[in-house]
Short mmCIF file of C-alpha atoms and ligand atoms in Angstrom, two decimals:
data_model
loop_
_atom_site.label_atom_id
_atom_site.label_comp_id
_atom_site.label_asym_id
_atom_site.label_seq_id
_atom_site.Cartn_x
_atom_site.Cartn_y
_atom_site.Cartn_z
CA UNK O 48 109.56 113.84 88.77
CA UNK O 49 106.94 111.53 87.49
CA UNK O 50 104.55 112.68 84.74
CA UNK O 51 101.51 112.09 87.07
CA UNK O 52 103.13 114.68 89.45
CA UNK O 53 103.43 117.10 86.76
CA UNK O 54 99.78 116.79 85.79
CA UNK O 55 98.04 116.90 89.15
CA UNK O 56 99.50 116.90 92.89
CA UNK O 57 98.63 114.50 95.66
CA UNK O 58 96.53 117.21 97.18
CA UNK O 59 94.59 117.63 94.04
CA UNK O 60 93.73 113.88 94.02
CA UNK O 61 92.84 113.81 97.63
CA UNK O 62 90.49 116.84 97.01
CA UNK O 63 88.95 115.28 93.81
CA UNK O 64 88.42 111.91 95.54
CA UNK O 65 86.75 113.59 98.46
CA UNK O 66 84.51 115.65 96.49
CA UNK O 67 82.98 112.69 94.57
CA UNK O 68 83.52 109.71 96.91
CA UNK O 69 80.44 108.20 98.87
CA UNK O 70 82.25 108.95 101.97
CA UNK O 71 81.91 105.52 103.75
CA UNK O 72 85.76 105.29 104.20
CA UNK O 73 87.97 106.82 106.67
CA UNK O 74 91.22 107.67 104.82
CA UNK O 75 94.92 108.61 105.13
CA UNK O 76 95.81 111.57 102.68
CA UNK O 77 98.29 109.42 100.66
CA UNK O 78 97.77 109.04 97.07
CA UNK O 79 99.14 105.50 96.07
CA UNK O 80 100.10 105.22 92.37
CA UNK O 81 102.53 102.20 91.99
CA UNK O 82 103.59 99.16 93.77
CA UNK O 83 106.46 96.48 93.56
CA UNK O 84 107.00 93.56 95.82
CA UNK O 85 106.62 94.77 99.49
CA UNK O 86 106.73 98.56 98.47
CA UNK O 87 104.32 101.06 97.14
CA UNK O 88 104.97 104.62 96.05
CA UNK O 89 102.82 107.70 96.33
CA UNK O 90 102.23 110.38 93.61
CA UNK O 91 104.89 112.48 94.89
CA UNK O 92 107.36 109.58 94.86
CA UNK O 93 107.71 108.84 98.53
CA UNK O 94 108.25 105.11 99.14
CA UNK O 95 106.53 103.05 101.80
CA UNK O 96 106.89 99.51 103.18
CA UNK O 97 103.32 98.28 102.51
CA UNK O 98 102.15 96.35 105.78
CA UNK O 99 98.53 96.46 104.67
CA UNK O 100 98.89 94.45 101.35
CA UNK O 101 95.53 96.27 100.46
CA UNK O 102 93.77 94.62 103.50
CA UNK O 103 95.53 91.21 103.15
CA UNK O 104 95.22 91.03 99.40
CA UNK O 105 98.62 91.39 97.92
CA UNK O 106 100.19 88.29 99.56
CA UNK O 107 102.39 87.55 96.38
CA UNK O 108 103.51 91.29 96.33
CA UNK O 109 102.85 94.05 94.13
CA UNK O 110 103.24 93.79 90.41
CA UNK O 111 104.59 90.31 90.48
CA UNK O 112 105.82 89.69 86.94
CA UNK O 113 104.14 86.41 86.50
CA UNK O 114 100.83 87.78 87.42
CA UNK O 115 101.40 90.81 85.31
CA UNK O 116 102.18 88.49 82.24
CA UNK O 117 99.30 86.19 83.00
CA UNK O 118 96.67 89.17 83.20
CA UNK O 119 98.01 90.60 79.95
CA UNK O 120 97.81 87.40 78.23
CA UNK O 121 94.34 86.44 79.43
CA UNK O 122 92.92 89.92 78.78
CA UNK O 123 94.03 89.67 75.22
CA UNK O 124 92.34 86.19 74.98
CA UNK O 125 89.11 86.26 77.02
CA UNK O 126 87.97 88.26 80.04
CA UNK O 127 84.45 86.99 80.57
CA UNK O 128 83.06 83.60 80.25
CA UNK O 129 79.56 83.26 81.47
CA UNK O 130 78.85 80.32 83.85
CA UNK O 131 76.34 78.88 81.55
CA UNK O 132 79.47 77.75 79.50
CA UNK O 133 82.59 76.17 80.20
CA UNK O 134 86.15 77.63 80.38
CA UNK O 135 89.52 76.07 80.78
CA UNK O 136 91.08 78.52 83.46
CA UNK O 137 87.85 77.92 85.62
CA UNK O 138 87.86 74.18 85.12
CA UNK O 139 91.77 74.20 86.28
CA UNK O 140 91.05 76.61 89.13
CA UNK O 141 88.25 74.58 90.52
CA UNK O 142 90.61 71.65 90.50
CA UNK O 143 93.41 73.48 92.15
CA UNK O 144 91.22 74.80 94.92
CA UNK O 145 90.06 71.33 95.79
CA UNK O 146 93.71 70.08 95.58
CA UNK O 147 95.27 72.88 98.02
CA UNK O 148 92.12 73.25 100.33
CA UNK O 149 91.81 71.50 103.56
CA UNK O 150 90.89 67.76 103.20
CA UNK O 151 87.41 66.87 102.65
CA UNK O 152 86.40 69.79 100.50
CA UNK O 153 85.57 68.48 97.06
CA UNK O 154 83.76 71.33 95.08
CA UNK O 155 83.74 75.12 94.89
CA UNK O 156 81.41 78.14 93.95
CA UNK O 157 83.31 81.21 92.52
CA UNK O 158 82.29 84.64 93.36
CA UNK O 159 84.04 88.19 93.54
CA UNK O 160 84.43 89.14 97.22
CA UNK O 161 84.59 87.93 100.95
CA UNK O 162 81.25 89.06 101.53
CA UNK O 163 79.93 87.11 98.68
CA UNK O 164 81.79 83.92 99.69
CA UNK O 165 79.97 84.26 103.07
CA UNK O 166 76.56 85.02 101.59
CA UNK O 167 77.09 81.85 99.55
CA UNK O 168 78.00 79.86 102.51
CA UNK O 169 74.89 80.99 104.43
CA UNK O 170 72.53 80.23 101.35
CA UNK O 171 74.09 76.75 101.03
CA UNK O 172 73.95 75.91 104.67
CA UNK O 173 70.26 76.91 104.93
CA UNK O 174 69.30 74.94 101.74
CA UNK O 175 71.41 71.95 102.67
CA UNK O 176 70.30 71.47 106.24
CA UNK O 177 66.70 72.95 105.77
CA UNK O 178 67.40 74.87 108.86
CA UNK O 179 67.70 78.82 109.51
CA UNK O 180 69.83 79.44 112.58
CA UNK O 181 73.34 80.41 112.47
CA UNK O 182 75.83 80.54 115.39
CA UNK O 183 78.60 83.24 115.11
CA UNK O 184 81.31 84.41 117.36
CA UNK O 185 81.66 87.94 119.42
CA UNK O 186 84.19 90.07 117.60
CA UNK O 187 83.79 87.99 114.34
CA UNK O 188 83.70 89.80 110.96
CA UNK O 189 82.20 88.24 107.85
CA UNK O 190 81.45 91.18 105.64
CA UNK O 191 79.08 94.22 105.06
CA UNK O 192 76.31 92.76 102.70
CA UNK O 193 73.07 91.89 104.65
CA UNK O 194 73.61 88.20 105.26
CA UNK O 195 77.35 88.51 106.20
CA UNK O 196 76.78 91.59 108.20
CA UNK O 197 74.22 89.45 110.09
CA UNK O 198 76.98 87.16 111.20
CA UNK O 199 79.30 90.18 112.06
CA UNK O 200 79.40 91.24 115.64
CA UNK O 201 80.43 94.91 115.72
CA UNK O 202 77.54 96.96 116.67
CA UNK O 203 78.72 100.03 114.75
CA UNK O 204 78.58 98.07 111.57
CA UNK O 205 75.14 96.39 112.25
CA UNK O 206 73.22 98.83 114.31
CA UNK O 207 72.30 101.27 111.46
CA UNK O 208 70.84 98.40 109.37
CA UNK O 209 68.72 96.45 111.77
CA UNK O 210 66.60 94.44 111.31
CA UNK O 211 69.16 92.20 109.70
CA UNK O 212 68.50 88.36 108.71
CA UNK O 213 66.87 86.70 111.66
CA UNK O 214 68.30 83.57 113.36
CA UNK O 215 71.89 84.67 114.17
CA UNK O 216 73.18 84.33 117.65
CA UNK O 217 76.69 85.24 118.93
CA UNK O 218 78.76 83.36 121.60
CA UNK O 219 81.91 84.34 123.18
CA UNK O 220 84.85 83.25 121.07
CA UNK O 221 86.86 80.66 122.94
CA UNK O 222 84.30 79.56 125.58
CA UNK O 223 82.95 75.88 124.95
CA UNK O 224 79.91 75.88 127.29
CA UNK O 225 78.08 78.78 125.58
CA UNK O 226 78.74 77.27 122.08
CA UNK O 227 77.30 73.84 123.33
CA UNK O 228 74.03 75.59 124.52
CA UNK O 229 73.76 77.65 121.20
CA UNK O 230 74.03 74.78 118.77
CA UNK O 231 70.85 72.89 118.40
CA UNK O 232 68.55 70.95 116.08
CA UNK O 233 67.53 74.29 114.26
CA UNK O 234 71.26 75.17 113.66
CA UNK O 235 72.25 75.35 110.08
CA UNK O 236 75.76 76.41 110.74
CA UNK O 237 78.48 77.68 112.82
CA UNK O 238 80.61 80.23 111.25
CA UNK O 239 83.94 81.12 112.61
CA UNK O 240 87.40 82.68 111.73
CA UNK O 241 90.69 81.09 112.72
CA UNK O 242 92.21 84.30 113.51
CA UNK O 243 89.84 87.12 113.98
CA UNK O 244 91.12 89.83 111.74
CA UNK O 245 88.81 93.08 111.87
CA UNK O 246 87.99 92.04 115.39
CA UNK O 247 91.52 92.72 116.63
CA UNK O 248 93.85 90.00 115.39
CA UNK O 249 92.64 87.42 117.99
CA UNK O 250 93.79 83.80 117.27
CA UNK O 251 90.82 81.57 118.13
CA UNK O 252 91.70 78.94 120.70
CA UNK O 253 92.14 75.42 119.06
CA UNK O 254 89.87 73.67 121.56
CA UNK O 255 86.99 76.04 120.58
CA UNK O 256 87.41 75.29 116.80
CA UNK O 257 87.66 71.50 117.37
CA UNK O 258 84.66 71.54 119.57
CA UNK O 259 82.73 73.49 117.06
CA UNK O 260 83.70 70.87 114.50
CA UNK O 261 82.41 67.87 116.58
CA UNK O 262 79.36 69.69 117.65
CA UNK O 263 78.36 70.42 114.05
CA UNK O 264 78.88 66.75 113.15
CA UNK O 265 76.78 65.69 116.22
CA UNK O 266 74.00 68.03 115.69
CA UNK O 267 73.72 68.07 111.85
CA UNK O 268 75.03 71.59 111.33
CA UNK O 269 77.76 72.66 108.95
CA UNK O 270 80.93 74.06 110.22
CA UNK O 271 81.72 77.24 107.98
CA UNK O 272 85.20 78.59 108.50
CA UNK O 273 85.94 81.98 107.04
CA UNK O 274 89.34 82.24 105.74
CA UNK O 275 88.96 85.19 103.70
CA UNK O 276 91.76 87.04 105.51
CA UNK O 277 93.87 83.91 106.85
CA UNK O 278 93.80 82.08 103.43
CA UNK O 279 96.43 81.71 100.79
CA UNK O 280 99.64 81.51 102.91
CA UNK O 281 99.08 84.35 105.30
CA UNK O 282 99.18 82.56 108.77
CA UNK O 283 102.24 80.35 107.55
CA UNK O 284 100.32 77.51 105.93
CA UNK O 285 98.13 77.68 102.74
CA UNK O 286 95.17 77.84 105.01
CA UNK O 287 95.11 78.47 108.70
CA UNK O 288 92.70 75.47 109.12
CA UNK O 289 95.74 73.31 108.36
CA UNK O 290 97.50 74.41 111.56
CA UNK O 291 94.85 72.31 113.65
CA UNK O 292 93.82 69.69 111.16
CA UNK O 293 90.40 71.18 110.95
CA UNK O 294 87.98 69.79 108.37
CA UNK O 295 85.39 72.56 107.51
CA UNK O 296 82.20 71.58 105.79
CA UNK O 297 82.46 74.92 104.00
CA UNK O 298 85.52 77.23 103.53
CA UNK O 299 85.09 80.99 102.57
CA UNK O 300 87.95 82.51 100.60
CA UNK O 301 88.68 85.73 98.94
CA UNK O 302 91.22 88.76 99.47
CA UNK O 303 94.56 87.22 98.35
CA UNK O 304 93.03 84.57 96.20
CA UNK O 305 93.81 86.23 92.68
CA UNK O 306 96.72 88.49 93.56
CA UNK O 307 94.56 91.56 93.69
CA UNK O 308 92.00 90.88 91.16
CA UNK O 309 88.57 90.57 92.92
CA UNK O 310 87.74 86.93 93.49
CA UNK O 311 86.07 84.89 96.27
CA UNK O 312 85.41 81.17 96.62
CA UNK O 313 83.22 78.95 98.79
CA UNK O 314 84.54 75.51 98.97
CA UNK O 315 82.18 72.62 99.74
CA UNK O 316 82.50 69.44 101.53
CA UNK O 317 80.16 66.22 101.16
CA UNK O 318 78.04 67.36 104.10
CA UNK O 319 76.59 70.15 102.01
CA UNK O 320 75.17 67.60 99.48
CA UNK O 321 73.81 68.33 96.12
CA UNK O 322 72.84 72.05 95.47
CA UNK O 323 69.79 72.55 93.03
CA UNK O 324 70.39 74.42 89.82
CA UNK O 325 69.51 78.09 90.21
CA UNK O 326 70.09 77.85 94.07
CA UNK O 327 72.60 80.79 93.73
CA UNK O 328 74.71 82.60 90.99
CA UNK O 329 76.83 85.50 90.17
CA UNK O 330 77.57 87.25 86.78
CA UNK O 331 81.14 88.04 87.26
CA UNK O 332 81.84 84.94 89.58
CA UNK O 333 84.46 82.65 87.94
CA UNK O 334 85.27 84.88 85.07
CA UNK O 335 88.30 83.83 82.91
CA UNK O 336 90.53 86.68 83.98
CA UNK O 337 90.13 86.19 87.65
CA UNK O 338 90.50 82.46 87.22
CA UNK O 339 93.73 82.86 85.40
CA UNK O 340 94.78 85.38 88.13
CA UNK O 341 94.02 83.02 90.87
CA UNK O 342 95.89 79.99 89.09
CA UNK O 343 98.91 82.25 88.73
CA UNK O 344 98.56 83.30 92.41
CA UNK O 345 98.52 79.83 93.77
CA UNK O 346 101.41 78.80 91.62
CA UNK O 347 103.52 81.67 92.83
CA UNK O 348 102.66 80.87 96.55
CA UNK O 349 103.52 77.34 96.17
CA UNK O 350 106.65 77.63 94.02
CA UNK O 351 108.10 80.60 95.98
CA UNK O 352 107.22 78.90 99.28
CA UNK O 353 105.47 81.97 100.48
CA UNK O 354 103.50 80.36 103.39
CA UNK O 355 106.93 79.08 104.84
CA UNK O 356 108.11 82.79 104.33
CA UNK O 357 105.03 83.87 106.13
CA UNK O 358 105.76 81.82 109.16
CA UNK O 359 109.31 82.88 109.13
CA UNK O 360 108.97 86.75 108.71
CA UNK O 361 105.98 86.58 110.97
CA UNK O 362 107.80 85.12 113.80
CA UNK O 363 110.54 87.68 113.20
CA UNK O 364 107.93 90.51 113.24
CA UNK O 365 106.32 89.30 116.56
CA UNK O 366 109.66 88.69 118.18
CA UNK O 367 110.85 92.19 117.23
CA UNK O 368 107.59 93.87 118.43
CA UNK O 369 107.60 91.91 121.71
CA UNK O 370 111.01 93.31 122.32
CA UNK O 371 109.72 96.81 122.23
CA UNK O 372 109.95 97.84 125.94
CA UNK O 373 107.15 100.41 126.42
CA UNK O 374 104.43 100.79 128.94
CA UNK O 375 102.16 101.64 125.94
CA UNK O 376 102.14 98.07 124.58
CA UNK O 377 99.40 95.69 125.97
CA UNK O 378 100.08 92.69 123.79
CA UNK O 379 101.62 91.46 120.57
CA UNK O 380 99.73 88.42 118.93
CA UNK O 381 99.10 86.85 115.74
CA UNK O 382 99.94 83.84 113.46
CA UNK O 383 102.37 84.10 110.45
CA UNK O 384 102.24 87.67 108.82
CA UNK O 385 99.01 88.40 110.38
CA UNK O 386 100.20 90.37 113.37
CA UNK O 387 98.55 92.74 115.91
CA UNK O 388 100.14 94.89 118.45
CA UNK O 389 97.54 96.18 120.99
CA UNK O 390 98.29 99.44 122.59
CA UNK O 391 96.75 100.85 125.75
CA UNK O 392 95.69 103.96 123.76
CA UNK O 393 94.25 104.63 120.28
CA UNK O 394 96.26 103.30 117.45
CA UNK O 395 95.44 105.89 114.73
CA UNK O 396 98.01 108.65 115.78
CA UNK O 397 100.67 106.04 115.81
CA UNK O 398 99.69 104.75 112.45
CA UNK O 399 99.83 108.23 111.03
CA UNK O 400 103.20 108.70 112.50
CA UNK O 401 104.41 105.42 111.16
CA UNK O 402 103.33 106.52 107.51
CA UNK O 403 105.29 109.74 107.56
CA UNK O 404 108.49 109.01 105.53
CA UNK O 405 111.78 109.13 107.38
CA UNK O 406 114.82 109.14 104.95
CA UNK O 407 112.26 108.76 102.05
CA UNK O 408 110.43 105.61 103.53
CA UNK O 409 107.33 105.38 105.43
CA UNK O 410 105.33 102.46 106.63
CA UNK O 411 101.82 101.79 106.07
CA UNK O 412 99.93 99.60 108.62
CA UNK O 413 96.21 99.12 109.45
CA UNK O 414 94.15 99.19 112.64
CA UNK O 415 91.94 96.41 113.78
CA UNK O 416 89.32 98.11 116.35
CA UNK O 417 90.48 101.21 117.85
CA UNK O 418 93.81 100.09 120.01
CA UNK O 419 95.31 97.41 117.55
CA UNK O 420 97.97 98.17 115.11
CA UNK O 421 97.56 95.46 112.42
CA UNK O 422 100.37 94.31 110.14
CA UNK O 423 99.47 92.39 107.01
CA UNK O 424 102.79 92.81 104.61
CA UNK O 425 103.06 90.98 101.52
CA UNK O 426 104.41 87.46 102.24
CA UNK O 427 107.42 88.49 100.05
CA UNK O 428 108.56 91.07 102.49
CA UNK O 429 112.36 91.00 103.08
CA UNK O 430 113.99 90.42 106.37
CA UNK O 431 115.47 93.88 106.56
CA UNK O 432 112.22 95.39 105.87
CA UNK O 433 110.91 93.66 108.85
CA UNK O 434 113.65 95.00 110.84
CA UNK O 435 112.97 98.58 109.78
CA UNK O 436 109.30 98.15 110.70
CA UNK O 437 110.15 96.95 114.08
CA UNK O 438 112.78 99.85 114.66
CA UNK O 439 110.30 102.36 113.31
CA UNK O 440 107.20 101.10 115.41
CA UNK O 441 109.49 101.33 118.48
CA UNK O 442 110.39 104.72 117.51
CA UNK O 443 106.93 106.25 117.18
CA UNK O 444 105.76 104.57 120.32
CA UNK O 445 108.57 106.08 122.41
CA UNK O 446 108.31 109.60 120.55
CA UNK O 447 104.86 110.18 122.11
C1 PLP Q 284 87.59 91.16 104.53
C2 PLP Q 284 86.78 89.93 105.07
C3 PLP Q 284 85.41 89.61 104.69
C4 PLP Q 284 84.85 90.51 103.67
O1 PLP Q 284 85.44 90.50 102.35
P1 PLP Q 284 85.21 91.69 101.49
O2 PLP Q 284 85.84 91.09 100.16
O3 PLP Q 284 85.48 92.94 101.84
O4 PLP Q 284 83.65 91.65 101.17
C5 PLP Q 284 84.87 88.62 105.27
N1 PLP Q 284 85.38 87.65 106.22
C6 PLP Q 284 86.64 88.08 106.66
C7 PLP Q 284 87.35 87.20 107.73
C8 PLP Q 284 87.31 89.24 106.14
O5 PLP Q 284 88.65 89.55 106.73
#
């Protein structure tokens, strides 16, 4: 028995958190205390294959020894280094981001989350273009702060907070004609994901992305690609833009960027131009601890070939899920280890069933919308673990 279990039970922690939390999250009653690689453990010691990665964050796996060592070393040296001064970790990370980013991106702004990376993109697009309109996509998700929320489609997220930032229009994702009609001489930016994550794991058609790129060039807008979820190896390439040779003017990154330490970045191409001093800023953005963590994370992704792993294991997972013969399954889709299984009914009961440990091991997965089971495992997930995931998904679907 672990010392934590002696002190307080899982039920106690659930009650404690429920008592004091803001209440903005739906939760499963599982108290996570530890992780290693593709696995996490709860306070009672039950093991889970983690197909959430903390919402696509733990791409390098939990408690990676190189990240652990880097964090300890950097924490003992310097955690905060304000942006009014210089710092070796930040300088190196900025260079690394430009090196690994899609071609054409040459500078970066550092922040602490996906929504902040999107906020920066929107502000930079406005100030760079001297225009205020933004074209976004139906079912797109870009974050919960007021600017990022304005670019987010889902009515349930937006509705209670309207009026939002003016100037946003939404076009059907994948259809060229409405896009052509929406982008005009007042458009500062077109913002798009490569695979819509929260919106249901929908890969965006390549023709749409390529047309958005040329339209932006022709009409003087910036192409903002939101790779907050698809970045850092998740889809089988370092960035999903690479699959299509896209050259975004602005690239938004976060989630897996620093191995779980909160961090975001907005990468900028030449069409953004010079940004005035004081145009934007962040107290924590580019702190030395997060920069060191991101440097280690990028090194791990490259040296362990994790993008290639994501492609291999992702194909294994999608093939396996597609072989499940059930009238309940509508579609399996995705890219790399960003995989969605759409059901003909609500996903929540199946996700709860999947989490229940069988022979000591449960499986944690996410939803995306109400009917999609979403799998975002660490890219280090083993072949046998994927096999088990497929078998267990098949079992919970046929049991009900
Ligand atoms: C998660 C996500 C965001 C928001 O990131 P936060 O760190 O939660 O603010 C933005 N865009 C996409 C595509 C995301 O998946």
